[in-house]
Tab-separated table of C-alpha atoms and ligand atoms in Angstrom:
chain	number	residue	atom	x	y	z
I	1278	MET	CA	216.507	207.934	67.029
I	1279	PHE	CA	216.647	211.564	68.059
I	1280	ASN	CA	219.814	212.932	69.643
I	1281	LYS	CA	218.232	215.803	71.574
I	1282	ILE	CA	214.622	216.760	72.292
I	1283	LEU	CA	213.440	220.212	73.332
I	1284	ILE	CA	210.392	220.125	75.585
I	1285	ALA	CA	208.158	223.087	74.724
I	1286	ASN	CA	206.194	222.965	77.946
I	1287	ARG	CA	206.406	223.299	81.725
I	1288	GLY	CA	205.151	221.618	84.878
I	1289	GLU	CA	204.569	217.924	85.357
I	1290	ILE	CA	204.340	217.099	81.644
I	1291	ALA	CA	207.803	218.596	81.027
I	1292	MET	CA	209.093	216.301	83.806
I	1293	ARG	CA	207.224	213.347	82.318
I	1294	VAL	CA	208.858	213.856	78.898
I	1295	ILE	CA	212.342	214.374	80.403
I	1296	ARG	CA	211.992	211.058	82.277
I	1297	ALA	CA	211.029	209.202	79.084
I	1298	CYS	CA	213.956	210.786	77.197
I	1299	LYS	CA	216.433	209.747	79.914
I	1300	GLU	CA	215.299	206.131	79.638
I	1301	LEU	CA	215.649	206.343	75.831
I	1302	LYS	CA	219.130	207.934	76.228
I	1303	ILE	CA	218.031	211.099	74.452
I	1304	LYS	CA	219.412	214.459	75.613
I	1305	THR	CA	216.889	217.044	76.791
I	1306	VAL	CA	216.450	220.807	76.583
I	1307	ALA	CA	214.037	222.532	78.952
I	1308	VAL	CA	212.596	225.941	78.129
I	1309	TYR	CA	211.258	228.152	80.881
I	1310	SER	CA	209.784	231.549	81.581
I	1311	THR	CA	211.293	233.736	84.294
I	1312	ALA	CA	208.379	232.651	86.558
I	1313	ASP	CA	209.579	229.039	86.240
I	1314	LYS	CA	213.311	229.430	86.846
I	1315	ASP	CA	213.080	227.292	90.012
I	1316	SER	CA	210.855	224.609	88.486
I	1317	LEU	CA	212.027	220.994	88.577
I	1318	HIS	CA	212.006	220.587	84.780
I	1319	VAL	CA	214.743	223.232	84.544
I	1320	LYS	CA	216.908	221.306	87.027
I	1321	PHE	CA	216.332	217.844	85.526
I	1322	ALA	CA	216.923	218.641	81.835
I	1323	ASP	CA	220.457	218.479	80.406
I	1324	GLU	CA	220.180	222.082	79.226
I	1325	ALA	CA	217.723	224.882	79.925
I	1326	VAL	CA	216.933	228.032	77.958
I	1327	CYS	CA	214.972	231.002	79.279
I	1328	ILE	CA	212.383	231.945	76.632
I	1329	GLY	CA	210.787	235.028	78.127
I	1330	PRO	CA	208.670	236.652	80.814
I	1331	PRO	CA	205.838	234.945	82.768
I	1332	GLN	CA	203.027	235.736	80.285
I	1333	SER	CA	202.524	232.606	78.164
I	1334	SER	CA	202.094	234.711	75.015
I	1335	GLN	CA	205.712	235.861	75.372
I	1336	SER	CA	207.220	232.533	76.442
I	1337	TYR	CA	205.513	229.119	76.152
I	1338	LEU	CA	203.336	230.367	73.274
I	1339	SER	CA	206.107	232.296	71.482
I	1340	ILE	CA	206.971	230.300	68.369
I	1341	PRO	CA	210.057	232.448	67.493
I	1342	ASN	CA	211.471	232.134	71.010
I	1343	ILE	CA	211.026	228.362	71.075
I	1344	ILE	CA	212.422	227.806	67.587
I	1345	ALA	CA	215.420	229.991	68.541
I	1346	ALA	CA	215.973	227.859	71.663
I	1347	ALA	CA	215.891	224.701	69.516
I	1348	GLU	CA	218.331	226.210	67.013
I	1349	ILE	CA	220.940	227.358	69.544
I	1350	THR	CA	220.865	224.034	71.404
I	1351	ASN	CA	220.822	221.979	68.190
I	1352	ALA	CA	217.715	220.026	69.192
I	1353	ASP	CA	216.454	217.733	66.446
I	1354	ALA	CA	212.906	217.314	67.777
I	1355	ILE	CA	210.353	219.189	69.889
I	1356	HIS	CA	207.849	217.573	72.243
I	1357	PRO	CA	204.975	220.022	72.838
I	1358	GLY	CA	203.276	218.235	75.777
I	1359	TYR	CA	199.617	219.281	76.158
I	1360	GLY	CA	198.083	222.757	76.017
I	1361	PHE	CA	200.312	225.662	74.856
I	1362	LEU	CA	201.494	224.922	71.263
I	1363	SER	CA	200.567	221.220	71.209
I	1364	GLU	CA	197.650	221.723	68.806
I	1365	ASN	CA	198.963	224.768	66.970
I	1366	ALA	CA	199.079	223.964	63.243
I	1367	GLU	CA	201.359	226.930	62.510
I	1368	PHE	CA	203.920	225.688	65.037
I	1369	SER	CA	203.853	222.173	63.577
I	1370	ARG	CA	204.381	223.640	60.092
I	1371	ILE	CA	207.249	225.914	61.190
I	1372	CYS	CA	209.029	223.038	62.964
I	1373	ALA	CA	208.868	221.046	59.712
I	1374	GLU	CA	210.192	224.062	57.790
I	1375	TYR	CA	213.172	224.305	60.167
I	1376	GLY	CA	213.908	220.581	59.904
I	1377	ILE	CA	212.923	219.998	63.528
I	1378	LYS	CA	210.668	216.976	64.087
I	1379	PHE	CA	207.433	218.026	65.798
I	1380	ILE	CA	206.402	215.106	68.044
I	1381	GLY	CA	202.757	215.370	67.119
I	1382	PRO	CA	200.605	215.589	64.010
I	1383	THR	CA	201.137	217.579	60.832
I	1384	ALA	CA	199.594	221.035	60.431
I	1385	GLU	CA	197.019	219.537	58.062
I	1386	MET	CA	195.940	216.923	60.602
I	1387	ILE	CA	195.675	219.516	63.418
I	1388	ASN	CA	193.553	221.751	61.178
I	1389	SER	CA	191.170	219.005	60.126
I	1390	MET	CA	190.573	217.812	63.716
I	1391	GLY	CA	190.638	221.339	65.203
I	1392	ASP	CA	187.638	222.370	63.121
I	1393	LYS	CA	184.910	220.356	64.888
I	1394	SER	CA	182.437	220.302	62.015
I	1395	THR	CA	185.139	219.089	59.597
I	1396	ALA	CA	186.334	216.500	62.127
I	1397	LYS	CA	182.782	215.201	62.507
I	1398	ALA	CA	182.393	214.890	58.729
I	1399	PHE	CA	185.672	212.916	58.479
I	1400	MET	CA	184.571	210.564	61.250
I	1401	LYS	CA	181.078	210.085	59.802
I	1402	LYS	CA	182.609	209.182	56.441
I	1403	ALA	CA	184.824	206.596	58.172
I	1404	GLY	CA	181.735	204.959	59.702
I	1405	VAL	CA	182.194	206.330	63.227
I	1406	PRO	CA	178.805	206.952	64.923
I	1407	VAL	CA	178.069	210.686	65.168
I	1408	VAL	CA	175.212	212.547	66.863
I	1409	PRO	CA	172.363	213.306	64.402
I	1410	GLY	CA	172.423	216.953	63.382
I	1411	SER	CA	173.385	219.424	60.663
I	1412	ASP	CA	175.472	218.276	57.737
I	1413	GLY	CA	178.278	220.734	58.296
I	1414	LEU	CA	177.826	224.394	59.214
I	1415	LEU	CA	174.506	226.221	59.577
I	1416	LYS	CA	173.923	229.122	57.203
I	1417	SER	CA	171.062	230.826	59.046
I	1418	ILE	CA	168.829	230.845	62.134
I	1419	GLU	CA	165.959	229.637	59.936
I	1420	GLU	CA	167.930	226.627	58.713
I	1421	GLY	CA	168.850	225.820	62.317
I	1422	LYS	CA	165.270	226.123	63.589
I	1423	LYS	CA	163.936	223.942	60.781
I	1424	LEU	CA	166.455	221.206	61.496
I	1425	ALA	CA	165.879	221.423	65.265
I	1426	THR	CA	162.137	220.914	64.755
I	1427	LYS	CA	162.881	217.927	62.523
I	1428	ILE	CA	165.318	216.165	64.885
I	1429	LYS	CA	163.330	217.377	67.948
I	1430	TYR	CA	164.409	219.500	70.891
I	1431	PRO	CA	166.552	219.632	72.968
I	1432	VAL	CA	169.395	220.389	70.573
I	1433	ILE	CA	172.862	221.847	71.071
I	1434	LEU	CA	174.546	224.583	69.041
I	1435	LYS	CA	178.315	224.159	68.859
I	1436	ALA	CA	181.089	226.439	67.634
I	1437	THR	CA	183.107	224.673	64.931
I	1438	ALA	CA	186.235	226.375	66.282
I	1439	GLY	CA	185.283	225.423	69.848
I	1440	GLY	CA	186.087	222.501	72.046
I	1441	GLY	CA	186.175	221.953	75.755
I	1442	GLY	CA	182.693	223.415	76.083
I	1443	ARG	CA	183.267	226.953	74.810
I	1444	GLY	CA	180.848	228.468	72.297
I	1445	MET	CA	178.175	225.844	73.069
I	1446	ARG	CA	174.481	226.433	73.873
I	1447	ILE	CA	171.754	223.955	74.729
I	1448	VAL	CA	168.389	224.843	73.172
I	1449	ASN	CA	165.297	223.311	74.822
I	1450	ASN	CA	162.616	224.712	72.480
I	1451	GLU	CA	162.123	227.016	69.522
I	1452	SER	CA	161.507	230.089	71.695
I	1453	GLU	CA	165.076	229.791	73.043
I	1454	PHE	CA	166.695	229.322	69.633
I	1455	GLU	CA	167.379	232.898	68.590
I	1456	LYS	CA	169.052	233.943	71.845
I	1457	ALA	CA	171.118	230.742	72.003
I	1458	TRP	CA	172.238	231.276	68.403
I	1459	LYS	CA	173.297	234.872	69.058
I	1460	ASP	CA	175.058	234.016	72.327
I	1461	ALA	CA	176.961	231.089	70.816
I	1462	LYS	CA	178.020	233.174	67.802
I	1463	GLN	CA	179.102	236.084	69.994
I	1464	GLU	CA	181.075	233.862	72.379
I	1465	SER	CA	182.840	231.862	69.670
I	1466	GLY	CA	183.579	234.922	67.544
I	1467	ALA	CA	185.205	236.639	70.516
I	1468	ALA	CA	187.091	233.533	71.716
I	1469	PHE	CA	188.235	232.016	68.409
I	1470	GLY	CA	187.771	234.661	65.723
I	1471	ASN	CA	185.384	232.206	64.032
I	1472	ASP	CA	181.654	232.246	64.779
I	1473	GLU	CA	180.479	229.391	62.533
I	1474	LEU	CA	178.072	226.983	64.254
I	1475	TYR	CA	176.731	223.483	63.733
I	1476	LEU	CA	173.847	221.728	65.411
I	1477	GLU	CA	173.287	218.365	67.084
I	1478	LYS	CA	170.586	216.540	68.973
I	1479	PHE	CA	171.385	217.103	72.676
I	1480	VAL	CA	172.399	213.846	74.345
I	1481	GLU	CA	171.074	214.069	77.908
I	1482	GLU	CA	173.143	212.901	80.878
I	1483	PRO	CA	175.968	211.228	78.927
I	1484	ARG	CA	179.200	209.763	80.157
I	1485	HIS	CA	182.469	211.055	78.710
I	1486	ILE	CA	184.491	208.050	77.560
I	1487	GLU	CA	187.566	208.425	75.380
I	1488	ILE	CA	189.677	205.906	73.484
I	1489	GLN	CA	193.476	206.226	73.335
I	1490	VAL	CA	194.912	205.421	69.913
I	1491	MET	CA	198.455	205.211	68.525
I	1492	GLY	CA	199.435	205.142	64.882
I	1493	ASP	CA	202.772	204.625	63.162
I	1494	LYS	CA	204.071	205.746	59.779
I	1495	PHE	CA	203.447	202.297	58.309
I	1496	GLY	CA	199.677	202.766	58.590
I	1497	LYS	CA	199.230	200.636	61.677
I	1498	VAL	CA	196.739	202.033	64.200
I	1499	VAL	CA	195.926	200.371	67.522
I	1500	HIS	CA	193.753	201.330	70.464
I	1501	LEU	CA	194.824	201.153	74.104
I	1502	SER	CA	191.318	200.975	75.568
I	1503	GLU	CA	189.302	203.651	77.276
I	1504	ARG	CA	189.396	206.311	79.959
I	1505	ASP	CA	186.212	207.419	81.697
I	1506	CYS	CA	186.352	211.162	82.404
I	1507	SER	CA	182.786	211.717	83.551
I	1508	VAL	CA	183.817	213.403	86.825
I	1509	GLN	CA	184.145	216.970	85.549
I	1510	ARG	CA	183.328	220.431	86.811
I	1511	ARG	CA	182.722	223.167	84.240
I	1512	HIS	CA	184.518	221.112	81.581
I	1513	GLN	CA	187.549	220.625	83.843
I	1514	LYS	CA	188.282	216.952	84.426
I	1515	LEU	CA	188.998	216.136	88.052
I	1516	VAL	CA	189.123	212.324	88.055
I	1517	GLU	CA	189.794	209.785	85.311
I	1518	GLU	CA	189.562	206.015	85.476
I	1519	SER	CA	190.231	202.964	83.360
I	1520	PRO	CA	188.445	200.702	82.720
I	1521	SER	CA	185.188	202.660	82.673
I	1522	PRO	CA	182.734	201.372	85.288
I	1523	VAL	CA	180.137	200.935	82.505
I	1524	MET	CA	182.398	199.253	79.950
I	1525	THR	CA	181.605	195.815	78.538
I	1526	ASP	CA	183.780	193.689	76.254
I	1527	ARG	CA	181.322	194.277	73.412
I	1528	LEU	CA	181.159	198.068	73.876
I	1529	ARG	CA	184.944	198.279	74.099
I	1530	ARG	CA	185.315	196.304	70.900
I	1531	ARG	CA	182.813	198.547	69.099
I	1532	MET	CA	184.283	201.822	70.420
I	1533	GLY	CA	187.841	200.604	69.815
I	1534	ASP	CA	187.004	199.575	66.233
I	1535	ALA	CA	185.313	202.944	65.619
I	1536	ALA	CA	188.283	204.874	67.026
I	1537	ILE	CA	190.715	202.894	64.875
I	1538	ALA	CA	188.583	203.354	61.743
I	1539	GLY	CA	188.450	207.106	62.396
I	1540	ALA	CA	192.190	207.420	63.002
I	1541	LYS	CA	193.068	205.213	60.007
I	1542	SER	CA	190.841	207.232	57.684
I	1543	ILE	CA	192.995	210.306	58.318
I	1544	LYS	CA	196.267	208.299	58.307
I	1545	TYR	CA	196.859	209.311	61.917
I	1546	GLU	CA	200.374	208.965	63.343
I	1547	GLY	CA	201.404	209.289	66.968
I	1548	ALA	CA	199.231	209.414	70.088
I	1549	GLY	CA	195.654	210.615	69.811
I	1550	THR	CA	192.400	210.436	71.703
I	1551	ILE	CA	188.908	210.023	70.316
I	1552	GLU	CA	186.317	211.387	72.739
I	1553	PHE	CA	182.839	209.906	72.788
I	1554	LEU	CA	179.556	210.645	74.502
I	1555	VAL	CA	177.941	207.443	75.776
I	1556	ASP	CA	174.206	207.648	76.478
I	1557	LYS	CA	172.163	205.673	78.993
I	1558	HIS	CA	171.370	203.008	76.389
I	1559	GLY	CA	175.080	202.354	75.795
I	1560	GLU	CA	175.018	204.086	72.397
I	1561	PHE	CA	178.180	206.056	71.697
I	1562	TYR	CA	178.797	209.102	69.514
I	1563	PHE	CA	181.973	210.833	68.326
I	1564	MET	CA	182.562	214.146	70.099
I	1565	GLU	CA	186.114	215.371	69.374
I	1566	MET	CA	189.571	214.082	68.499
I	1567	ASN	CA	192.535	215.372	70.487
I	1568	THR	CA	195.773	215.276	68.527
I	1569	ARG	CA	198.080	215.432	71.559
I	1570	ILE	CA	199.111	213.468	74.618
I	1571	GLN	CA	196.578	214.154	77.358
I	1572	VAL	CA	196.860	214.947	81.046
I	1573	GLU	CA	195.192	211.648	81.940
I	1574	HIS	CA	197.481	209.396	79.841
I	1575	PRO	CA	199.093	207.728	82.924
I	1576	ILE	CA	196.017	205.622	83.754
I	1577	THR	CA	196.274	204.049	80.306
I	1578	GLU	CA	199.956	203.377	80.975
I	1579	GLU	CA	199.058	201.690	84.260
I	1580	VAL	CA	196.447	199.340	82.780
I	1581	THR	CA	198.321	198.528	79.550
I	1582	GLY	CA	201.984	198.568	80.616
I	1583	ILE	CA	202.793	200.800	77.612
I	1584	ASP	CA	204.885	203.958	78.140
I	1585	LEU	CA	202.904	206.345	75.941
I	1586	ILE	CA	205.544	209.081	75.871
I	1587	LYS	CA	208.295	206.689	74.805
I	1588	GLU	CA	206.003	205.267	72.134
I	1589	GLN	CA	205.190	208.789	70.920
I	1590	ILE	CA	208.894	209.510	70.567
I	1591	LYS	CA	209.616	206.177	68.870
I	1592	VAL	CA	206.877	206.482	66.254
I	1593	ALA	CA	207.865	210.111	65.595
I	1594	ALA	CA	211.380	208.800	64.893
I	1595	GLY	CA	209.890	206.409	62.329
I	1596	LEU	CA	209.949	203.179	64.337
I	1597	PRO	CA	207.011	200.775	64.022
I	1598	LEU	CA	204.499	200.052	66.783
I	1599	THR	CA	205.302	196.702	68.380
I	1600	PHE	CA	201.991	195.928	70.085
I	1601	GLY	CA	198.343	195.396	69.189
I	1602	ASN	CA	195.036	196.483	70.710
I	1603	MET	CA	194.983	196.457	74.486
I	1604	ILE	CA	192.386	195.561	77.071
I	1605	PRO	CA	192.876	197.016	80.560
I	1606	GLN	CA	194.603	194.757	83.066
I	1607	GLY	CA	193.363	195.675	86.531
I	1608	TYR	CA	192.174	199.162	87.386
I	1609	SER	CA	193.748	202.622	87.479
I	1610	MET	CA	192.505	206.032	88.634
I	1611	GLU	CA	194.042	209.510	88.461
I	1612	VAL	CA	192.993	212.514	90.508
I	1613	ARG	CA	194.199	216.000	89.696
I	1614	ILE	CA	195.680	217.802	92.680
I	1615	ASN	CA	195.171	221.484	91.887
I	1616	ALA	CA	196.207	224.459	93.990
I	1617	GLU	CA	192.584	225.511	94.285
I	1618	ASP	CA	190.146	226.010	97.153
I	1619	ALA	CA	187.358	223.557	96.288
I	1620	GLY	CA	185.266	224.860	99.193
I	1621	ASN	CA	185.346	228.334	97.633
I	1622	GLY	CA	184.389	227.807	94.007
I	1623	PHE	CA	187.765	226.214	93.182
I	1624	ARG	CA	189.437	229.601	93.535
I	1625	PRO	CA	193.140	229.409	92.551
I	1626	SER	CA	195.527	229.287	95.516
I	1627	PRO	CA	199.046	229.946	94.230
I	1628	GLY	CA	201.982	230.512	96.580
I	1629	LYS	CA	204.786	228.761	98.394
I	1630	ILE	CA	204.522	225.090	99.319
I	1631	THR	CA	205.963	225.197	102.817
I	1632	ASN	CA	205.850	221.456	103.478
I	1633	LEU	CA	205.333	218.572	101.088
I	1634	HIS	CA	205.064	214.830	101.530
I	1635	PHE	CA	204.128	212.458	98.715
I	1636	PRO	CA	202.259	209.202	99.267
I	1637	GLY	CA	203.922	205.943	98.273
I	1638	GLY	CA	203.648	202.231	98.692
I	1639	ASN	CA	202.094	199.580	96.517
I	1640	GLY	CA	200.375	200.834	93.372
I	1641	VAL	CA	200.915	204.567	93.934
I	1642	ARG	CA	202.413	207.019	91.409
I	1643	VAL	CA	202.815	210.794	91.718
I	1644	ASP	CA	203.618	212.858	88.606
I	1645	THR	CA	204.665	216.373	89.582
I	1646	HIS	CA	207.192	219.162	89.094
I	1647	THR	CA	206.870	220.449	92.662
I	1648	TYR	CA	208.961	220.012	95.789
I	1649	SER	CA	208.986	221.332	99.358
I	1650	GLY	CA	209.796	225.057	99.199
I	1651	TYR	CA	208.545	225.423	95.595
I	1652	THR	CA	206.429	228.478	94.806
I	1653	ILE	CA	203.445	227.860	92.510
I	1654	PRO	CA	203.356	230.852	90.146
I	1655	PRO	CA	199.960	232.497	89.522
I	1656	ASN	CA	200.488	232.663	85.763
I	1657	TYR	CA	199.592	229.142	84.628
I	1658	ASP	CA	197.076	226.385	85.263
I	1659	SER	CA	196.842	225.325	88.865
I	1660	MET	CA	197.580	221.604	88.607
I	1661	VAL	CA	200.428	220.763	90.991
I	1662	ALA	CA	200.407	216.966	90.861
I	1663	LYS	CA	198.644	213.967	89.441
I	1664	LEU	CA	198.038	211.158	91.908
I	1665	ILE	CA	197.647	207.850	90.115
I	1666	ILE	CA	196.832	204.492	91.666
I	1667	LYS	CA	196.791	200.983	90.241
I	1668	ALA	CA	194.816	198.160	91.869
I	1669	PRO	CA	193.231	194.852	90.858
I	1670	THR	CA	189.644	196.164	91.017
I	1671	ARG	CA	187.752	199.472	91.163
I	1672	GLU	CA	186.720	198.855	94.766
I	1673	GLU	CA	190.325	198.243	95.843
I	1674	GLY	CA	191.407	201.209	93.718
I	1675	ILE	CA	189.061	203.591	95.524
I	1676	ALA	CA	190.339	202.335	98.906
I	1677	ARG	CA	193.932	202.751	97.706
I	1678	MET	CA	193.265	206.267	96.417
I	1679	LYS	CA	191.699	207.228	99.741
I	1680	ARG	CA	194.726	205.840	101.586
I	1681	ALA	CA	197.152	207.692	99.289
I	1682	LEU	CA	195.212	210.972	99.637
I	1683	GLN	CA	195.386	210.611	103.426
I	1684	GLU	CA	199.194	210.268	103.202
I	1685	PHE	CA	199.530	213.313	100.897
I	1686	VAL	CA	200.663	216.480	102.730
I	1687	ILE	CA	200.756	219.856	100.976
I	1688	GLU	CA	201.066	222.863	103.270
I	1689	GLY	CA	201.065	226.559	102.392
I	1690	VAL	CA	198.438	226.414	99.633
I	1691	LYS	CA	194.869	225.101	99.399
I	1692	THR	CA	194.434	222.039	97.201
I	1693	THR	CA	191.722	219.797	95.815
I	1694	ILE	CA	192.772	216.949	98.153
I	1695	PRO	CA	189.788	217.510	100.541
I	1696	PHE	CA	187.408	217.272	97.575
I	1697	HIS	CA	188.969	214.014	96.373
I	1698	LEU	CA	188.850	212.572	99.891
I	1699	LYS	CA	185.144	213.323	100.097
I	1700	LEU	CA	184.589	211.887	96.616
I	1701	MET	CA	186.199	208.545	97.565
I	1702	ASP	CA	183.472	208.155	100.253
I	1703	ASP	CA	180.615	209.328	98.025
I	1704	PRO	CA	178.006	206.564	97.509
I	1705	THR	CA	177.228	207.698	93.941
I	1706	PHE	CA	180.897	207.751	92.958
I	1707	LYS	CA	181.446	204.376	94.617
I	1708	SER	CA	178.473	202.895	92.753
I	1709	GLY	CA	180.039	203.854	89.406
I	1710	LYS	CA	176.603	205.021	88.249
I	1711	PHE	CA	176.915	208.725	87.423
I	1712	THR	CA	177.028	211.035	84.410
I	1713	THR	CA	178.820	214.254	83.450
I	1714	LYS	CA	176.182	216.116	85.508
I	1715	PHE	CA	177.264	214.371	88.743
I	1716	LEU	CA	179.244	217.300	90.214
I	1717	GLU	CA	176.461	219.805	89.442
I	1718	THR	CA	174.675	218.556	92.574
I	1719	PHE	CA	177.764	217.768	94.680
I	1720	ASP	CA	178.035	219.624	98.011
I	1721	PHE	CA	181.406	221.402	98.075
I	1722	SER	CA	180.419	223.726	100.934
I	1723	ASP	CA	181.883	221.658	103.792
I	1724	LEU	CA	185.363	221.291	102.230
I	1725	LYS	CA	188.175	223.017	104.032
C	2043	MV4	C1	177.411	217.380	73.744
C	2043	MV4	C2	176.624	217.089	74.868
C	2043	MV4	C3	175.376	216.546	74.650
C	2043	MV4	N1	174.941	216.340	73.392
C	2043	MV4	N2	176.932	217.146	72.521
C	2043	MV4	C4	181.044	219.342	76.168
C	2043	MV4	C5	182.408	219.693	75.704
C	2043	MV4	C6	182.446	219.474	74.247
C	2043	MV4	N3	183.558	218.667	73.932
C	2043	MV4	C7	181.174	218.802	73.902
C	2043	MV4	N4	180.388	218.723	75.101
C	2043	MV4	C8	179.158	218.179	75.083
C	2043	MV4	N5	178.642	217.898	73.863
C	2043	MV4	C9	175.698	216.646	72.349
C	2043	MV4	N6	175.237	216.441	71.124
C	2043	MV4	C10	177.134	217.346	76.131
C	2043	MV4	C11	178.411	217.905	76.261
C	2043	MV4	C12	178.812	218.175	77.606
C	2043	MV4	C13	179.821	217.423	78.231
C	2043	MV4	C14	180.492	216.420	77.547
C	2043	MV4	C15	181.487	215.700	78.169
C	2043	MV4	C16	181.812	215.960	79.481
C	2043	MV4	C17	181.172	216.966	80.178
C	2043	MV4	C18	180.173	217.701	79.560
C	2043	MV4	C19	179.523	218.695	80.276
C	2043	MV4	C20	178.557	219.422	79.649
C	2043	MV4	C21	178.209	219.180	78.333
């Protein structure tokens, strides 16, 4: 087992990893930018190293600064959390070169899943259902138009370097094709330095359902059931739940088998997530694979009883997985509490938290790095806490979440709590029958 882990991240996920390390009796090193000197992860880690100024590019994204921090503290592994360097192939490779275990996939694995067209080809070969479309990248507008006519509009153009919705264009008919092509190429070229596109049939009004997988170095891969992340706004997830309100035993078995086949085909080790689109007929299609721990991992922990961070650390240390496939026991939901004004276009609201009270009681968990008197810096994402509930059923879970949100007090900054409170009373949300377009017609105007 590792002696000391450096956590190359900040915020709640840095706290989450420190907590897992403490329970595993592993020493911890926090890294922080000058904007984060008062953050809880700095106080809770055994050691802390300042790695630079507030700008991420000079701190949390600086590979030399982080490797130097690992060297001077003699850390033997690095946990990257999510975001920042968690899916940076170069960082994974450099860690290996320095003899520091990167708690995540190899550079090769990150590259093959990071290129969406390549990832899709791998999954298709493994027998995972994929959306009909181009075999690999498109070479010209003409090729794209021809294929779109064949598979029928609407279609979607996607940047192979994309993900999370960037560099994507829906095309409803041939007259829109040329502009969509140029816009997608321009956007992806500027954002990723790679403007290659591929094409798919557009799946209308899907749900976003993802399967958590874990693999060990002995070739064992298991799934830990699904998370439904259909409540999103502009590709930002706001609520996640498990089990999915539309899941059946048969669909879970089929999606779980597909996710395992996909992960096994690339000899996947560690924690990963296979994202699927699920259409109104219950057909599912591979969308992307995330080779990191995700923000919403706690709901899977709540319904399976597995500590995903501890398992990540254990398999990275070469220990075998000790459990099989999981079906959710009970119900769990997470809402993201962001320092944002939901009534004003989710405008960021950084600043000092003047008063803070966390909810508690049966089935309530709060993952956060904040405390009363903490100042939320403007430099990073605006998530301040994850509120997670566990309950026997979805109906009881929604009531429990509403109760917990009512107990939650955050003063000094605007948060997404009023939005979540309204959502818990929304008839469509309560019915469980909604798609990824749900929030497009939601009325945010009366939130204060
Ligand atoms: C799609 C799609 C419909 N059809 N692909 C959005 C993010 C990126 N991972 C892929 N995305 C989509 N791909 C086909 N063939 C619809 C989306 C999509 C979406 C997916 C999940 C959750 C929210 C979404 C919002 C808009 C579009």
